[in-house]
Short mmCIF file of C-alpha atoms in Angstrom, two decimals:
data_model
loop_
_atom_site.label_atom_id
_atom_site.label_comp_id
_atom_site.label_asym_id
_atom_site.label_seq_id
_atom_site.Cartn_x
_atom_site.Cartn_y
_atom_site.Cartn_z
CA UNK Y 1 0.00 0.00 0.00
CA UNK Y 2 2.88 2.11 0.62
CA UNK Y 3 4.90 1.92 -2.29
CA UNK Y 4 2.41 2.02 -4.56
CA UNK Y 5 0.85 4.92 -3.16
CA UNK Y 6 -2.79 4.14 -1.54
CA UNK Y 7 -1.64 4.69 2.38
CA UNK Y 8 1.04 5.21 4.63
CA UNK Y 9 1.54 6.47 8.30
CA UNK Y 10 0.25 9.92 9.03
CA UNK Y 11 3.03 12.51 9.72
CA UNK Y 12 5.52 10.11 9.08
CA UNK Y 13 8.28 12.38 8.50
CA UNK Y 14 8.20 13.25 11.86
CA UNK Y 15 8.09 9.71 13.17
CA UNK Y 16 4.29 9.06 12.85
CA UNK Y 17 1.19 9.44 15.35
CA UNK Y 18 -0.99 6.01 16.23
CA UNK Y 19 -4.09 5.98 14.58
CA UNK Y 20 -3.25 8.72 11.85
CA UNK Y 21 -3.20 7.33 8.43
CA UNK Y 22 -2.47 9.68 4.82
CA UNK Y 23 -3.57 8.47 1.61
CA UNK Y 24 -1.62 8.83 -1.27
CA UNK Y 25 -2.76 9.32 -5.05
CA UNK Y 26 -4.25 6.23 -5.69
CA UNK Y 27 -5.91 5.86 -1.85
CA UNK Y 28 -6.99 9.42 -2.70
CA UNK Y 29 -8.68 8.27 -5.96
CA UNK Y 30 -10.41 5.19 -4.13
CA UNK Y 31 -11.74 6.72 -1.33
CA UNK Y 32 -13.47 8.75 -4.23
CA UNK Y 33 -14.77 6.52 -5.98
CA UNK Y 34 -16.29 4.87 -3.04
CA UNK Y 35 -17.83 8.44 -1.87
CA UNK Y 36 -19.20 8.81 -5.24
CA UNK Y 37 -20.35 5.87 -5.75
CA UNK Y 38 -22.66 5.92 -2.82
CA UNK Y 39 -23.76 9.05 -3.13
CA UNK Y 40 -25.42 8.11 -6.73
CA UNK Y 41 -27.05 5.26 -5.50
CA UNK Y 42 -28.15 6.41 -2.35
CA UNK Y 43 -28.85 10.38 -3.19
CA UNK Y 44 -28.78 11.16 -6.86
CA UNK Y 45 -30.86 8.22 -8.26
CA UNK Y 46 -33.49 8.30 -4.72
CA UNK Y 47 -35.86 10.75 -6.00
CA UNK Y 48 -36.80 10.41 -2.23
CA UNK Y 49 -33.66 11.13 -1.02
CA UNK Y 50 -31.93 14.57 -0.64
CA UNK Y 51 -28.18 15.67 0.56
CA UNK Y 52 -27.04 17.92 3.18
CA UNK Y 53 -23.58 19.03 4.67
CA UNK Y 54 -23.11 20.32 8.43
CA UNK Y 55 -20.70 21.36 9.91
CA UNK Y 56 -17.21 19.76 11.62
CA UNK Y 57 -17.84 21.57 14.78
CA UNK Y 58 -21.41 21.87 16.22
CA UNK Y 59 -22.82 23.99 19.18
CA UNK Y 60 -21.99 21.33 22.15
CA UNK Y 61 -25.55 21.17 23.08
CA UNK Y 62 -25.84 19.17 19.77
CA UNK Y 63 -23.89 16.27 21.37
CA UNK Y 64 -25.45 16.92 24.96
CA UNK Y 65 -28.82 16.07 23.48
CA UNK Y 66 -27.85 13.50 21.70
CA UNK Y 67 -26.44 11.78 24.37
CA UNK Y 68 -23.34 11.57 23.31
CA UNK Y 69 -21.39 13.48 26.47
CA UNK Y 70 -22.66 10.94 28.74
CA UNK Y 71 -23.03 8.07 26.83
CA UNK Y 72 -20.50 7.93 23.79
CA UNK Y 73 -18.21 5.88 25.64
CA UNK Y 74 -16.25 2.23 25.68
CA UNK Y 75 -15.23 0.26 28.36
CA UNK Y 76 -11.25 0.73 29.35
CA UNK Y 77 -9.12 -1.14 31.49
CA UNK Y 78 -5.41 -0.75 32.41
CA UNK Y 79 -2.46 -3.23 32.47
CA UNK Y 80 -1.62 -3.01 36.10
CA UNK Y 81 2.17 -3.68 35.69
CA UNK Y 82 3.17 -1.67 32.50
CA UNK Y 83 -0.20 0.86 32.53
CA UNK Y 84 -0.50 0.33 28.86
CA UNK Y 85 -4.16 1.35 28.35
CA UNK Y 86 -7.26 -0.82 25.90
CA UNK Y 87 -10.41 -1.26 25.10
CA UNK Y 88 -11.46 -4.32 27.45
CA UNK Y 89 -14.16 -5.89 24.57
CA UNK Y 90 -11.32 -6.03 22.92
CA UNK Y 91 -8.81 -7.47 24.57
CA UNK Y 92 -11.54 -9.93 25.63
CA UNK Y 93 -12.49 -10.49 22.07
CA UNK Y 94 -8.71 -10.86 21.02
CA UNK Y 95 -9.20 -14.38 23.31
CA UNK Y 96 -12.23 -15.79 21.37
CA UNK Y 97 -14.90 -14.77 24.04
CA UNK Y 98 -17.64 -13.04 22.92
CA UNK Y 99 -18.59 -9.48 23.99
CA UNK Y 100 -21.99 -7.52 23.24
CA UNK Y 101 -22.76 -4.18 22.71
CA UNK Y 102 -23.56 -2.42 26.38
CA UNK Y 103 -22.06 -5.20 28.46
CA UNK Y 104 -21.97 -3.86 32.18
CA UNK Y 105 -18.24 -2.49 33.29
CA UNK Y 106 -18.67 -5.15 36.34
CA UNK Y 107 -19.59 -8.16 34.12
CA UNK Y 108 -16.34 -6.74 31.58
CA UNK Y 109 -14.11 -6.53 34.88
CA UNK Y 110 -14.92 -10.37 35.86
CA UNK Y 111 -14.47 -11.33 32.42
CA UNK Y 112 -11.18 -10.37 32.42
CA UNK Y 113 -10.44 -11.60 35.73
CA UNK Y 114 -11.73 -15.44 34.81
CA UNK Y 115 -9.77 -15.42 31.41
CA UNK Y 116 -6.57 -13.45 32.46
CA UNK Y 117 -5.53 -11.83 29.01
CA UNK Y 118 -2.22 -11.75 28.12
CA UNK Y 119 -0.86 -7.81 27.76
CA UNK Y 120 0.26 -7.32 24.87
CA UNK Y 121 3.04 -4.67 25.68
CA UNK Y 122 4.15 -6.63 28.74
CA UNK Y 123 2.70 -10.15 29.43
CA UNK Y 124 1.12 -9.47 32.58
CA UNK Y 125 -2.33 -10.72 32.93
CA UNK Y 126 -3.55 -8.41 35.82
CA UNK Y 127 -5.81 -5.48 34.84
CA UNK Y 128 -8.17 -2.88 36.80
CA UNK Y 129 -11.53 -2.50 36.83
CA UNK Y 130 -12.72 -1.17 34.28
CA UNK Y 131 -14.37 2.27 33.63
CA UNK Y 132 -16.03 4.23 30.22
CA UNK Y 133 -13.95 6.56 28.72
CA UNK Y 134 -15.82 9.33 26.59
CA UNK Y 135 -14.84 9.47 23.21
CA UNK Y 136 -15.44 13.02 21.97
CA UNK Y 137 -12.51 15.07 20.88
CA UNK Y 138 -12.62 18.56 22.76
CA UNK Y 139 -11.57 21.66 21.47
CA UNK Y 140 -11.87 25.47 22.53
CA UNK Y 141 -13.60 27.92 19.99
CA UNK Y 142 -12.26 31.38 20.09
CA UNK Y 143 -9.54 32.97 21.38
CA UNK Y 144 -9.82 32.44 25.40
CA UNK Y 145 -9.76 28.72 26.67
CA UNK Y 146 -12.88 28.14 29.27
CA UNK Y 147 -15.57 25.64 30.07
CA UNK Y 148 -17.70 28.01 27.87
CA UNK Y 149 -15.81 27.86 24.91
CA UNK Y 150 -15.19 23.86 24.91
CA UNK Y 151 -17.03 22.53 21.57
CA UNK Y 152 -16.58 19.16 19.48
CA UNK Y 153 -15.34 17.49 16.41
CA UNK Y 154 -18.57 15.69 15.84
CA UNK Y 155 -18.28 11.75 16.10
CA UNK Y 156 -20.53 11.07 13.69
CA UNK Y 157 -22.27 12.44 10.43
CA UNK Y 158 -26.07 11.62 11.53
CA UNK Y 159 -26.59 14.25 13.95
CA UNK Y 160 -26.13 17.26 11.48
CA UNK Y 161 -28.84 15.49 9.54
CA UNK Y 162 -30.98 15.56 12.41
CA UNK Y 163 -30.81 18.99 13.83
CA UNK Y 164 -31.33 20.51 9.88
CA UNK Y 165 -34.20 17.80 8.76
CA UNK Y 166 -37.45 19.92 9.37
CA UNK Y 167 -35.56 22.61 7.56
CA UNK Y 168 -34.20 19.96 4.39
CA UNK Y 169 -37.90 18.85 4.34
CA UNK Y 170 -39.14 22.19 4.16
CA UNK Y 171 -36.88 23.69 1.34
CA UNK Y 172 -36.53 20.39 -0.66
CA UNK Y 173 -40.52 20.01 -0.33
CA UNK Y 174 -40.17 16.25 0.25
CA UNK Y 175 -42.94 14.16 1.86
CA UNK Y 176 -42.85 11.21 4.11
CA UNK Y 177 -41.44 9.14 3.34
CA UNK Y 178 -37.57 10.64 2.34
CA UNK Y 179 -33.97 10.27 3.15
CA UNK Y 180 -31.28 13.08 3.97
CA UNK Y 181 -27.53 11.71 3.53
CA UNK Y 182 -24.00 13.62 4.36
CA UNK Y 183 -20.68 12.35 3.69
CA UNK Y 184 -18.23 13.78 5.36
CA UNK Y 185 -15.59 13.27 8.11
CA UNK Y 186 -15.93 12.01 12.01
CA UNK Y 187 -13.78 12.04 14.83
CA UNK Y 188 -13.41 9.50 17.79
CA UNK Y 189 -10.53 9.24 20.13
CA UNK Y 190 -10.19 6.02 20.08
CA UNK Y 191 -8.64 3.71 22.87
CA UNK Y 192 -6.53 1.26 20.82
CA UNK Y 193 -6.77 2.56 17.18
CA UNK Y 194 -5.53 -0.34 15.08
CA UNK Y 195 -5.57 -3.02 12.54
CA UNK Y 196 -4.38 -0.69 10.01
CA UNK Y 197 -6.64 1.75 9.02
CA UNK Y 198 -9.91 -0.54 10.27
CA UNK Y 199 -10.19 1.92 13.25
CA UNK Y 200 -8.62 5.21 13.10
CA UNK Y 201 -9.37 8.16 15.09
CA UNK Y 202 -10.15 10.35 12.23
CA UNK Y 203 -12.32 8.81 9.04
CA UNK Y 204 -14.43 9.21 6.48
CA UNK Y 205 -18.40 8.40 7.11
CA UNK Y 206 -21.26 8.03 4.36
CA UNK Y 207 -24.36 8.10 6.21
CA UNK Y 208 -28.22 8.32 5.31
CA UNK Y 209 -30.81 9.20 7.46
CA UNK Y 210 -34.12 7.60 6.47
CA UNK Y 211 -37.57 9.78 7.99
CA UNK Y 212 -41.36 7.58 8.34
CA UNK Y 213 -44.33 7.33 9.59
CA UNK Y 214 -43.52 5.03 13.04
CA UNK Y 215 -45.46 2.26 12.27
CA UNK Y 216 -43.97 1.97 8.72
CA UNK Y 217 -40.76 2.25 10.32
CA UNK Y 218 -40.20 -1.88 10.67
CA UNK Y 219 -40.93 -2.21 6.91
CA UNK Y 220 -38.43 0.04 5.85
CA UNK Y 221 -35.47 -0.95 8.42
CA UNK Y 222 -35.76 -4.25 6.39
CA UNK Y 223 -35.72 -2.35 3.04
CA UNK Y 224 -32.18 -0.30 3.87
CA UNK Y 225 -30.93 -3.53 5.99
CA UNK Y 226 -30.79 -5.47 2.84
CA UNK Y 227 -29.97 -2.82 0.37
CA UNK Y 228 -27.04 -1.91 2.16
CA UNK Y 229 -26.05 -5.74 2.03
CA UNK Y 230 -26.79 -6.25 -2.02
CA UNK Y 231 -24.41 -2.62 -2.57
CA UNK Y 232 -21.62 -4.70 -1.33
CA UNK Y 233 -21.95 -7.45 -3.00
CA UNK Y 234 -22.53 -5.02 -5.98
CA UNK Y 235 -19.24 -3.44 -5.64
CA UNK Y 236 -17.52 -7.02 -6.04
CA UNK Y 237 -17.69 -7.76 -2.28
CA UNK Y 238 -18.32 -12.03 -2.03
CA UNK Y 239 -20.75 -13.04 0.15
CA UNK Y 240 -18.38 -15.50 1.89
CA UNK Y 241 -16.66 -12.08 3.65
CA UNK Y 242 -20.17 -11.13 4.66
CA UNK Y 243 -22.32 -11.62 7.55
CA UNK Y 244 -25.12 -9.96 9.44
CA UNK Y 245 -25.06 -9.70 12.93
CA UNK Y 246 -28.03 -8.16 14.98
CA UNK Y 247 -27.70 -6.78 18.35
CA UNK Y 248 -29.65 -8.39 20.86
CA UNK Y 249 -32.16 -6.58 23.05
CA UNK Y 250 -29.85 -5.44 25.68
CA UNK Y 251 -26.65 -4.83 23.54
CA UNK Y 252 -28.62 -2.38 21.57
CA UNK Y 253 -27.43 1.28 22.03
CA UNK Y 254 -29.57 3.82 23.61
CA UNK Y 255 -30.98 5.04 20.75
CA UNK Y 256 -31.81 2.29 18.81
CA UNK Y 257 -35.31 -0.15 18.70
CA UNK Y 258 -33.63 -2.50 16.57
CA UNK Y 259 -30.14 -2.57 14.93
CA UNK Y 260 -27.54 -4.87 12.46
CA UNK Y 261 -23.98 -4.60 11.70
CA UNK Y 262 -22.76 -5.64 8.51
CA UNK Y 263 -19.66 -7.45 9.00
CA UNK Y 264 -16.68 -7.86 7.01
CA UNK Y 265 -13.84 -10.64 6.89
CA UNK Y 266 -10.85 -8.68 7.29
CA UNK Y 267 -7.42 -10.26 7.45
CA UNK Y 268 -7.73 -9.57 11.18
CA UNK Y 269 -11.15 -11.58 11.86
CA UNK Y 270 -14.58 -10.18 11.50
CA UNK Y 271 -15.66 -6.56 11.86
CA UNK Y 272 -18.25 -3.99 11.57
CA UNK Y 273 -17.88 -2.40 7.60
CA UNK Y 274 -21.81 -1.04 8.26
CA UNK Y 275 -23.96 0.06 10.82
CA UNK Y 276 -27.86 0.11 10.42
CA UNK Y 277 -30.74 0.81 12.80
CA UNK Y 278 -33.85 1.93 13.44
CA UNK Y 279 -33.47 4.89 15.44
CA UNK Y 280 -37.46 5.65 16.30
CA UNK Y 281 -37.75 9.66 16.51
CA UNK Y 282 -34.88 9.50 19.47
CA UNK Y 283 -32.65 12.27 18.18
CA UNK Y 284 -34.89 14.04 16.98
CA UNK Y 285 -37.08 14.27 20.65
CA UNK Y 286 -33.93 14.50 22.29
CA UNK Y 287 -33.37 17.85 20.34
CA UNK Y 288 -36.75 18.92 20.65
CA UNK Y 289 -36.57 18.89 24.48
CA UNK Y 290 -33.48 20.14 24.82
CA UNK Y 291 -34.61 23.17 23.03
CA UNK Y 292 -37.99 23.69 23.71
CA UNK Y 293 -38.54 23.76 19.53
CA UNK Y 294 -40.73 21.17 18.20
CA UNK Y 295 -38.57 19.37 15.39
CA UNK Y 296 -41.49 17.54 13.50
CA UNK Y 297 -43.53 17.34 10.34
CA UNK Y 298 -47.00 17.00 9.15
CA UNK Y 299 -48.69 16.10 5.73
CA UNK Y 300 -51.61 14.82 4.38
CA UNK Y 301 -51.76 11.03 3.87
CA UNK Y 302 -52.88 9.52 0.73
CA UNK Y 303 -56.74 10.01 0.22
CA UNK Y 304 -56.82 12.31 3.47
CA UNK Y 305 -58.27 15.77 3.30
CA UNK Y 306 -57.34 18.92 5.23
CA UNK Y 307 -59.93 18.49 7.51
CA UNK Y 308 -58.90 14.65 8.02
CA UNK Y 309 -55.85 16.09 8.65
CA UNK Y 310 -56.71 18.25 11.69
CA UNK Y 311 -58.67 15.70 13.11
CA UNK Y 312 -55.92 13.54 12.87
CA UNK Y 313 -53.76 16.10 14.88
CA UNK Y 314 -55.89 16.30 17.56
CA UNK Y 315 -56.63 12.98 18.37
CA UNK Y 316 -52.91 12.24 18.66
CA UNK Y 317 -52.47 15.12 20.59
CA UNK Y 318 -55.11 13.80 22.53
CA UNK Y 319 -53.77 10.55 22.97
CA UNK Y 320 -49.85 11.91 24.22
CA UNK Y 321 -51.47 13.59 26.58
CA UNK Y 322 -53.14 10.61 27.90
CA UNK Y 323 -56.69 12.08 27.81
CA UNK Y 324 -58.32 8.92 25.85
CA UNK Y 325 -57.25 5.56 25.76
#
């Protein structure tokens, strides 16, 4: 990859940085093709489906809403002899044992403790408890540094979909059901970036946001679970290197009703190449109470009138607020 110009080690001239990656001019041309690629199938030939593009840094109430400040986190531990510091899922994974998605830190800490990894910097097999470690690069904006200036690289493309979709809906003029997708770059500070550039702190994320009604919202998490799957395989990917796995109930992340990673077979074992869920109307709540601005939208359904429409409205208005059954 090197020599031939796809990817080497990030500021390598001055003796690299772990987890930083530069592509060259054929790793440039790739990654373009990829980006394009998806963005004509998944924008340009959706007639339902729009584009947007936020911003790197958002107003940190963005991520406080979300729940990203308190919850964007993975599970640490620390080699107690050398203090060399990894993800404990991991490490635990690294032995053959299997690890979901939201595992409690106490159930992590006595896995560890009944199969005694080896570290891989020292040998020792003794680690602390473990503890979450947020993920969220911090930086200050302006030019005084204070707890009121501290903002953040965003860790993931979706929410600057969310926060702009009642205004993409509005301006595009799209009705439910439609799509809003960004491609653009994320940011996670990573515990143990590695496997080459399979987890990097710094990447490159093409994601679409699909909006429904709720109870159509099963239907078409089916839809996008196996379109995503039949891209691959369009791109050349064999089906051999693929797999689904879906999170059980209580590995699911706090966000999400239901949720599947597409996995890939990479030289290093299998790992996550593709994330989808169905999100419910989580972020976009989460916003709406955090600002006191409702962040919805309303249309007429096939066949309905205006005044079906209002009647509508009220009755499930009626029904949040608990005054019928």
């Amino acid at each position: 990859c090197k020599q031939r110009g796809f990817v080497w080690p990030g500021s390598e001239l001055h003796g690299g940085m772990v987890g930083s990656w530069d592509y060259g001019p054929l790793g440039t041309q790739m990654k373009k093709n990829i980006r394009d690629r998806w963005w004509r199938d998944f924008i340009e030939r959706r007639p339902e489906c729009v584009g947007v593009e936020a911003g790197v840094i958002s107003h940190p109430g963005v991520w406080e809403a979300a729940g990203h400040v308190a919850c964007f986190t993975d599970p640490l531990t620390e080699c107690k002899e050398c203090h060399s510091r990894v993800r404990a899922d991991n490490l635990l994974e690294s032995t053959g044992k299997a690890v979901d998605d939201g595992t409690p830190l106490e159930v992590l800490t006595q896995m560890l403790e009944d199969a005694s990894p080896a570290c891989d910097s020292c040998g020792a097999s003794k680690w602390a408890p473990c503890r979450n470690f947020n993920l969220l690069f911090s930086t200050s904006l302006g030019p005084a540094e204070h707890s009121s200036s501290t903002v953040y690289l965003r860790p993931e493309t979706a929410q600057g979909i969310f926060i702009n979709a009642q205004r993409v809906a509005t301006a595009s003029r799209k009705k439910l059901p439609f799509g809003v997708g960004q491609v653009g770059k994320a940011f996670r500070n990573e515990i143990s970036p590695g496997n080459f550039i399979f987890r990097t702190r710094e990447f490159d994320q093409c994601e679409l946001e699909f909006f429904c009604e709720e109870d159509e919202a099963p239907e078409w998490y089916s839809f996008w679970r196996e379109k995503c799957f039949s891209w691959l395989t369009g791109l050349g990917m064999s089906e051999e290197n693929l797999r689904m796995h879906a999170h059980e109930e209580d590995g699911l992340a706090h966000y999400a009703a239901e949720a599947v990673d597409i996995e890939y077979r990479f030289a290093h074992g299998w790992g996550e190449l593709w994330g989808i869920a169905n999100r419910t109307d989580f972020d976009l709540r989460c916003h709406a109470e955090a600002t006191g601005q409702a962040v919805s939208y309303t249309h007429l359904r096939a066949h309905e009138t205006p005044e079906h429409l209002v009647c509508r409205l009220l009755l499930e208005k009626k029904k949040k607020n608990n005054k019928i059954s």
